[in-house]
Short mmCIF file of C-alpha atoms in Angstrom, two decimals:
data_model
loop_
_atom_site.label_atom_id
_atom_site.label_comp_id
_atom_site.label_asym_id
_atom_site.label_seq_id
_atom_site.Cartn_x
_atom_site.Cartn_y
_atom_site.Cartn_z
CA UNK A 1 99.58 111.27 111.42
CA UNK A 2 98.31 108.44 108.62
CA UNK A 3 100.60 105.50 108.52
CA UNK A 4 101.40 105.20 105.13
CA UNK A 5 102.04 101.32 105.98
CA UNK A 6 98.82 100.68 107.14
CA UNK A 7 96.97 102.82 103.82
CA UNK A 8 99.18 100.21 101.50
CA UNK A 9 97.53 97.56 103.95
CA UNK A 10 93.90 99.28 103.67
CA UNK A 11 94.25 99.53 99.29
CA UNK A 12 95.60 95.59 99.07
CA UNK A 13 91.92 94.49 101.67
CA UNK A 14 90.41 96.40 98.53
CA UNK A 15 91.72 95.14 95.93
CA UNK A 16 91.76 91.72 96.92
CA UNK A 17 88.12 91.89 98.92
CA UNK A 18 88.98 90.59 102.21
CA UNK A 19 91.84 90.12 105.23
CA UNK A 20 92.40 86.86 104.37
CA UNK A 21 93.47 87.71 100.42
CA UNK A 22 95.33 91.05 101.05
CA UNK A 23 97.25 88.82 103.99
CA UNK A 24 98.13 86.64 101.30
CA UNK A 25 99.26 89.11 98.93
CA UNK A 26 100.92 90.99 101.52
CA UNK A 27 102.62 87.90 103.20
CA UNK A 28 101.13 88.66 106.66
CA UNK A 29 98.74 86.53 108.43
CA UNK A 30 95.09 87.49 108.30
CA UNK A 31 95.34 89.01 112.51
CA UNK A 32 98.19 91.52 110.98
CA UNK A 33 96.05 92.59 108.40
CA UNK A 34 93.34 93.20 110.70
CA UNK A 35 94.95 94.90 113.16
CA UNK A 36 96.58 97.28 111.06
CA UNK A 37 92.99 98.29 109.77
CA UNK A 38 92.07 98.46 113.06
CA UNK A 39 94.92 100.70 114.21
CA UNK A 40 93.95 102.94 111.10
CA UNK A 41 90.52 103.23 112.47
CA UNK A 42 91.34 104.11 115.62
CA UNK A 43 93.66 106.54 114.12
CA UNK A 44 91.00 108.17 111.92
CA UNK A 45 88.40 108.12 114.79
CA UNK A 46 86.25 106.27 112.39
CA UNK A 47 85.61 102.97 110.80
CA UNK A 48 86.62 102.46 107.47
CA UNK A 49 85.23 98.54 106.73
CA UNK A 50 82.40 96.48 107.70
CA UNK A 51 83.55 93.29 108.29
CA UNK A 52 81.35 90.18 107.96
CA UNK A 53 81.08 86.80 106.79
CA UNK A 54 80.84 87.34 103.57
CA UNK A 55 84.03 89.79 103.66
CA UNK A 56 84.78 93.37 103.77
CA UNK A 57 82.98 96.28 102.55
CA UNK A 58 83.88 100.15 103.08
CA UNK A 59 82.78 102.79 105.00
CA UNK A 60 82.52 105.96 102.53
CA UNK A 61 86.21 107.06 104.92
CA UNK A 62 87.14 104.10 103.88
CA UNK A 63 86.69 104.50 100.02
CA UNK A 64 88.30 108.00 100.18
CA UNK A 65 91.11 106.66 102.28
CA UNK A 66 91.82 103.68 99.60
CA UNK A 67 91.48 106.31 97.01
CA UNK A 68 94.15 108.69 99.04
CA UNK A 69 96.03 105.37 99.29
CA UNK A 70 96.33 104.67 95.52
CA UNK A 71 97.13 108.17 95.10
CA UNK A 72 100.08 108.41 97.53
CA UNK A 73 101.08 104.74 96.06
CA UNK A 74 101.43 106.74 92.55
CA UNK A 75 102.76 109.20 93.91
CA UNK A 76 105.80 107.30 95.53
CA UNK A 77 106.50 105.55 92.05
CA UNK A 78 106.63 108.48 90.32
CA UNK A 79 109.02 109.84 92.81
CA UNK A 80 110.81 106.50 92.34
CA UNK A 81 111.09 106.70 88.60
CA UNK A 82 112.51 110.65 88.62
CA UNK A 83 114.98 109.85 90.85
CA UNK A 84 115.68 106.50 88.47
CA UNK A 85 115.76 108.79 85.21
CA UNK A 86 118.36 110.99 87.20
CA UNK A 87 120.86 108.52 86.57
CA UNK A 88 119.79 107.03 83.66
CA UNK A 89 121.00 107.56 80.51
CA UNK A 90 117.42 108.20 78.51
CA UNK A 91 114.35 109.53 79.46
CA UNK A 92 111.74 106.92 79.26
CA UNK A 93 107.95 106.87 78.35
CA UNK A 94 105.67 104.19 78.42
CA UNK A 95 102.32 103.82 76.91
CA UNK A 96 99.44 101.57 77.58
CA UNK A 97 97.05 101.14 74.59
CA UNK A 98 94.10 98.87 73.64
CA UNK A 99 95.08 96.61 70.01
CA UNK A 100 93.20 97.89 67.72
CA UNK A 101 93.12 101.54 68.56
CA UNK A 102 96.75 101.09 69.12
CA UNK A 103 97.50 99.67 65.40
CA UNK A 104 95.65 103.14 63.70
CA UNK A 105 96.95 105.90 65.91
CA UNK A 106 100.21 104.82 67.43
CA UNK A 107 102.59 104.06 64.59
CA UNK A 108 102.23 107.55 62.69
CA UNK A 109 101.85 109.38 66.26
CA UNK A 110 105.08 107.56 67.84
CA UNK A 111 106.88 108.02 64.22
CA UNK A 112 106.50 112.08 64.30
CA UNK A 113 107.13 111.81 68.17
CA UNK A 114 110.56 110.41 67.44
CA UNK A 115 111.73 112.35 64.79
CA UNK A 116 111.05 115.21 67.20
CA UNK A 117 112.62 113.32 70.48
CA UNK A 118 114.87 110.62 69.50
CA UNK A 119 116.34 111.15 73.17
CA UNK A 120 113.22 109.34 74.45
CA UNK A 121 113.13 105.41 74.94
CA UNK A 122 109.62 104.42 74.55
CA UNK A 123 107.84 101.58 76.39
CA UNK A 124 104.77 100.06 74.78
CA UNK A 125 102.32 98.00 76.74
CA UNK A 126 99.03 96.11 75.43
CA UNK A 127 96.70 95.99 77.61
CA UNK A 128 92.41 96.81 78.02
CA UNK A 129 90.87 99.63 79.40
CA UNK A 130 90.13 98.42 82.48
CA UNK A 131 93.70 97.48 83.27
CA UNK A 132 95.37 100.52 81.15
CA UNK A 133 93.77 103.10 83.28
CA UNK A 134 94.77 101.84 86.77
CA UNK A 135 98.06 101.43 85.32
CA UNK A 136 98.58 105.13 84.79
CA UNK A 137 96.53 105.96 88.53
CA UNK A 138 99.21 104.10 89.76
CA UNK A 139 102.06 105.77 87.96
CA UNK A 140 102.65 101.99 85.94
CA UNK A 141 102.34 104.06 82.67
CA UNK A 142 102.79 108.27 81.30
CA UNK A 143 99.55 107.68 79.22
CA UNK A 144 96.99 104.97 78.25
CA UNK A 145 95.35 104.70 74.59
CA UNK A 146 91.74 103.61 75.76
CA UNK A 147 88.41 103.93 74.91
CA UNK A 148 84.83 102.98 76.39
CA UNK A 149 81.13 102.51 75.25
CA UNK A 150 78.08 104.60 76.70
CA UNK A 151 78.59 105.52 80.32
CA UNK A 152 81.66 105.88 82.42
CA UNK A 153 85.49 104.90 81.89
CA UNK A 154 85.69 100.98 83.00
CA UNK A 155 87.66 101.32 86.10
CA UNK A 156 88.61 98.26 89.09
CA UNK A 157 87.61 99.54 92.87
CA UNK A 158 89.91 102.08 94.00
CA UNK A 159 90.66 103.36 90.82
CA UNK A 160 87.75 105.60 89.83
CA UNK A 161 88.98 108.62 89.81
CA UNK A 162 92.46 110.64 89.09
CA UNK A 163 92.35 111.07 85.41
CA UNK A 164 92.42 113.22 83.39
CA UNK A 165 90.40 112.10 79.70
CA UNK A 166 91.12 113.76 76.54
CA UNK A 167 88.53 112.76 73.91
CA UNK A 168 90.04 112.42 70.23
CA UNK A 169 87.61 110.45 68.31
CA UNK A 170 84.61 108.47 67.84
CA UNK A 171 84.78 104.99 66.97
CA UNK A 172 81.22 103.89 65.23
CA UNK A 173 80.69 99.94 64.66
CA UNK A 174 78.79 98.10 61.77
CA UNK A 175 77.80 95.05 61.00
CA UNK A 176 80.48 92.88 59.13
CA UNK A 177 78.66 89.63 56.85
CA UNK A 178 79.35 87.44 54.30
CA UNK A 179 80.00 88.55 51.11
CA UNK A 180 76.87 86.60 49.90
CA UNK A 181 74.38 87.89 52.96
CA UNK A 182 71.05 88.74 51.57
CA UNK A 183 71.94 92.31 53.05
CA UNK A 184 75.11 92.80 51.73
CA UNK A 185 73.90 95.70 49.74
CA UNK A 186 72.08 97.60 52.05
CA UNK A 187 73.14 100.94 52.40
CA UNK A 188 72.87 101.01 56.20
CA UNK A 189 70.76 97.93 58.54
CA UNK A 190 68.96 97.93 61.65
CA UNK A 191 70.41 95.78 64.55
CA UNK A 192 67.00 94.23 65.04
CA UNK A 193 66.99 92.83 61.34
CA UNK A 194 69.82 90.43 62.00
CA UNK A 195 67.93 89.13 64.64
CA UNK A 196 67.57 85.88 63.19
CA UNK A 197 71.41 85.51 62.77
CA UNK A 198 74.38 83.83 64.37
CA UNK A 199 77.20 86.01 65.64
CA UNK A 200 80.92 86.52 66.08
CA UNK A 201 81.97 88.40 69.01
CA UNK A 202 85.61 90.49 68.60
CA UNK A 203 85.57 91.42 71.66
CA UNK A 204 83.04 91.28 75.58
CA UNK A 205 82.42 94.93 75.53
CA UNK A 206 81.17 94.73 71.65
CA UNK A 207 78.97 91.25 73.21
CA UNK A 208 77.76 93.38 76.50
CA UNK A 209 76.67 96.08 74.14
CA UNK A 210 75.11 93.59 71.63
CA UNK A 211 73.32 91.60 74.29
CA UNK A 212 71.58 94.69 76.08
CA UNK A 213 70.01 95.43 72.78
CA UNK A 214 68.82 92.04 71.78
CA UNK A 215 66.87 92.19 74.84
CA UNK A 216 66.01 95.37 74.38
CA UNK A 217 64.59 94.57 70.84
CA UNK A 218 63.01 91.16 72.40
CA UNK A 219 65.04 88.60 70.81
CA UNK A 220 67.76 86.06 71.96
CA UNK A 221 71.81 86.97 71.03
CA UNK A 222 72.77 83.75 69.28
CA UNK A 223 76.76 83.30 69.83
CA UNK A 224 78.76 81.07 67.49
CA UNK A 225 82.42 82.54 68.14
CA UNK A 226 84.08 84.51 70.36
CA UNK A 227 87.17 86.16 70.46
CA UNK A 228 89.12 88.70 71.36
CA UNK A 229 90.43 89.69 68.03
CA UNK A 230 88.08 91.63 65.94
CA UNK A 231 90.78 91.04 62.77
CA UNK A 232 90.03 87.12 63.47
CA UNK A 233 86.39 87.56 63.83
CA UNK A 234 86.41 88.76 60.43
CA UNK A 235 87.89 85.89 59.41
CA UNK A 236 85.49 83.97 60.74
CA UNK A 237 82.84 85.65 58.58
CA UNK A 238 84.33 85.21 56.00
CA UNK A 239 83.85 81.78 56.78
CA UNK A 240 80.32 81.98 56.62
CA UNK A 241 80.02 81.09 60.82
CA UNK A 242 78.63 83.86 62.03
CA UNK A 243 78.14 88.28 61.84
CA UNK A 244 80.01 90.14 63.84
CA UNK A 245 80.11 94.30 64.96
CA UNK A 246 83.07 95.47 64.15
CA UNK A 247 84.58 99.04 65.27
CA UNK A 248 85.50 101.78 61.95
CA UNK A 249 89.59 101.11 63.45
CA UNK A 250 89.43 97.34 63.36
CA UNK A 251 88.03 97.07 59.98
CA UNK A 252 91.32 97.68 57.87
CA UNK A 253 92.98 96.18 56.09
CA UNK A 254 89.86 95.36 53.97
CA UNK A 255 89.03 91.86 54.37
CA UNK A 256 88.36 89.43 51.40
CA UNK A 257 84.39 87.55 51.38
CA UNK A 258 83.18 90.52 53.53
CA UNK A 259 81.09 92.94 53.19
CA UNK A 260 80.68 95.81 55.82
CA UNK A 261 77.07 97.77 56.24
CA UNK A 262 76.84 100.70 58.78
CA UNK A 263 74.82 100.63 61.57
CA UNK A 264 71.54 103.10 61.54
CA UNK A 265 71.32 105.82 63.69
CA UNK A 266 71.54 106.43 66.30
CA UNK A 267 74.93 104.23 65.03
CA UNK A 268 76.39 102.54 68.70
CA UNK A 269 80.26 104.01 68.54
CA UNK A 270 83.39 103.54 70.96
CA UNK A 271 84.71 106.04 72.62
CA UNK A 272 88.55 106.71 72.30
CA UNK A 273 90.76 109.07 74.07
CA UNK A 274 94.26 109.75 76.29
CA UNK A 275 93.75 109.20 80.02
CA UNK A 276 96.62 110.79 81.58
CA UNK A 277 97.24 111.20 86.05
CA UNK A 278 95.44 113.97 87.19
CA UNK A 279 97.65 114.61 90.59
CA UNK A 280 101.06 113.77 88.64
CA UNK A 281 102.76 116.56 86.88
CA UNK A 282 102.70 116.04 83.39
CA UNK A 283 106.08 115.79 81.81
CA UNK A 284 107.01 117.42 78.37
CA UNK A 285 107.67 114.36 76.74
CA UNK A 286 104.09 113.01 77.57
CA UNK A 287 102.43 116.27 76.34
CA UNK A 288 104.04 115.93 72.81
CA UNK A 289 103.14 112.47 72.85
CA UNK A 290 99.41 113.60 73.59
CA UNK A 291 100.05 116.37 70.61
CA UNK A 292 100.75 113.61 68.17
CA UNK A 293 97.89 111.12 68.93
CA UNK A 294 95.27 113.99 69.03
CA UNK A 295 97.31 115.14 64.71
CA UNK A 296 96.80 111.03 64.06
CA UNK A 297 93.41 111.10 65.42
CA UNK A 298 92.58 113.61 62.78
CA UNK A 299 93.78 112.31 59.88
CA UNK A 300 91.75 109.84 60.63
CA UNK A 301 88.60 111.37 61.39
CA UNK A 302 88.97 113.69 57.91
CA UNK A 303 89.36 110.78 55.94
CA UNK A 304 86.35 108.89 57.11
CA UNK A 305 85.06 112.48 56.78
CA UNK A 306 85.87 112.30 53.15
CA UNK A 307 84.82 108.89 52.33
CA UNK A 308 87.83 106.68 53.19
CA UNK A 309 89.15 104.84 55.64
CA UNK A 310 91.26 105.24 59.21
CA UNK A 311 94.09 103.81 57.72
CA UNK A 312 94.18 105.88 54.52
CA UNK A 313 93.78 109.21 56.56
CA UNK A 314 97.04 108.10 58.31
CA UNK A 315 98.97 107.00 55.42
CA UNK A 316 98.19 110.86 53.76
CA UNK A 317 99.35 112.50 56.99
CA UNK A 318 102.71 110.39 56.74
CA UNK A 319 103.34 111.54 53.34
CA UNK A 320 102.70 114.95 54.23
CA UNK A 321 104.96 114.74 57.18
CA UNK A 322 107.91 113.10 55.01
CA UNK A 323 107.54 115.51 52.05
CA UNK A 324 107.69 118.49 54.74
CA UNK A 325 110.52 117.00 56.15
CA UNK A 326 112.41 117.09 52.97
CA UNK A 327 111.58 119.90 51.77
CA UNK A 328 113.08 121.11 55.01
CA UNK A 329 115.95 120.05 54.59
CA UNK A 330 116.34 121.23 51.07
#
């Protein structure tokens, strides 16, 4: 039989990339640490690590047993928190969501999910992709908000797999200038002709993105700000330091001395969509939860659709919603 000791032992060496750090953590010396592994090896009939100078790396029955690890890990906590919510005196939810996405969908999406479960104490909690998503692996959070560029979901080691994504919308960028730019009329610009700029990053996946194509396109990313507020890299624009790319959800409310141009196709976009625990059991609460970001998601999407913006997609929906509601109750 698997110690479930010595897997907890076995996921900290990965996260933390060697005995000597997961002892640490763990508040065992480094010879515990190792002889746990060790005991799990001999257990497994197997190695699971390579150990070296240079640290630890793992076996592939070593990845799927720190994979099996941070499921059972979940697993426990979710036990933990059913048994908690026995007792307690509300069910609670808690959500994990990236800023910006967070400030267009959640408001209208909590606001119908509480008029429809006012028994339900919500938890919010800010946080990046690449920290939102282990956070629900591991049974942290009932949902994440999250979103990623071309390729896979950002994930940390150990937590690659386990979710479940639900797309809801695409997220194009475009280039945010000055209100005086000589291209602040353009109907639409090519990356490549801001070559010759200075830029304001809102955020390091938007500066990854940006710096792959500038060498793609043979010319040197020249950085004058960075943030990790797209709302204040705005700002800065409109302080004549720098452009910026700027996703469709971070660019309202409008902001005075800028002028936004779309990107041309094919137009580099964000991702966004619900990553919920494949091998937990979803509860109801988290499913109407998922029902009301995918009606705010949209709103959204007709309005840009239509010509407008996120926002005023959104604000329509609510006064649909409230009108319903009292003609309901007429």
């Amino acid at each position: 039989m698997i110690d479930v000791q010595r897997l907890r032992i076995l996921r900290a060496v990965a996260e933390h990339g060697s005995f000597n750090r997961a002892a640490t953590a763990l508040h065992l010396t480094p010879s515990a640490v190792s002889q746990q592994v060790a005991a799990l090896e001999r257990g497994l009939g197997t190695p699971v690590v390579v150990r070296s100078t240079r640290g630890v790396t793992f076996t592939e029955a070593g990845r799927v047993m720190v994979e099996t690890a941070t499921a059972i890990s979940a697993e426990l906590r979710h036990a933990r928190e059913q048994i908690d919510r026995l007792g307690a005196e509300r069910p609670k939810l808690t959500i994990a969501t990236f800023t910006s996405g967070g400030r267009l969908l959640l408001p209208a999406a909590l606001a119908a999910f509480a008029t429809e479960h006012p028994e339900v104490e919500l938890h919010l909690l800010e946080r990046e992709p690449e920290d939102s998503l282990p956070m629900v692996r591991q049974g942290v959070a009932d949902l994440a908000l999250a979103y990623h560029f071309d390729g896979p979901l950002p994930a940390r080691p150990g937590d690659r797999s386990g979710l479940d994504w639900l797309a809801l919308t695409d997220d194009p960028l475009s280039v945010v200038l000055p209100a005086g730019h000589r291209l602040a009329g353009r109907a639409s610009l090519d990356l490549g002709e801001l070559a010759s700029e200075r830029w304001v990053l809102g955020c390091l996946k938007t500066a990854a993105f940006l710096r792959r194509y500038a060498e793609l396109a043979g010319f040197e990313l020249l950085v004058r700000g960075s943030t990790t507020d797209y709302f204040f890299a705005r700002s800065l624009v409109a302080a004549g330091v720098g452009v910026s790319l700027v996703p469709s959800v971070a660019l309202t409310p409008e902001q005075p001395g800028t002028v936004v141009v779309p990107v041309q196709p094919p137009r580099p976009a964000r991702h966004i969509g619900i990553a919920t625990s494949r091998r937990r059991v979803r509860q109801p609460y988290t499913a109407a939860l998922v029902r009301a970001l995918q009606h705010a998601a949209e709103s959204a999407a007709f309005a840009v659709r239509a010509g407008g913006s996120p926002a005023h997609g959104l604000q329509a929906m609510k006064l649909h919603d409230h009108h319903a509601a009292a003609a309901a109750g007429r």
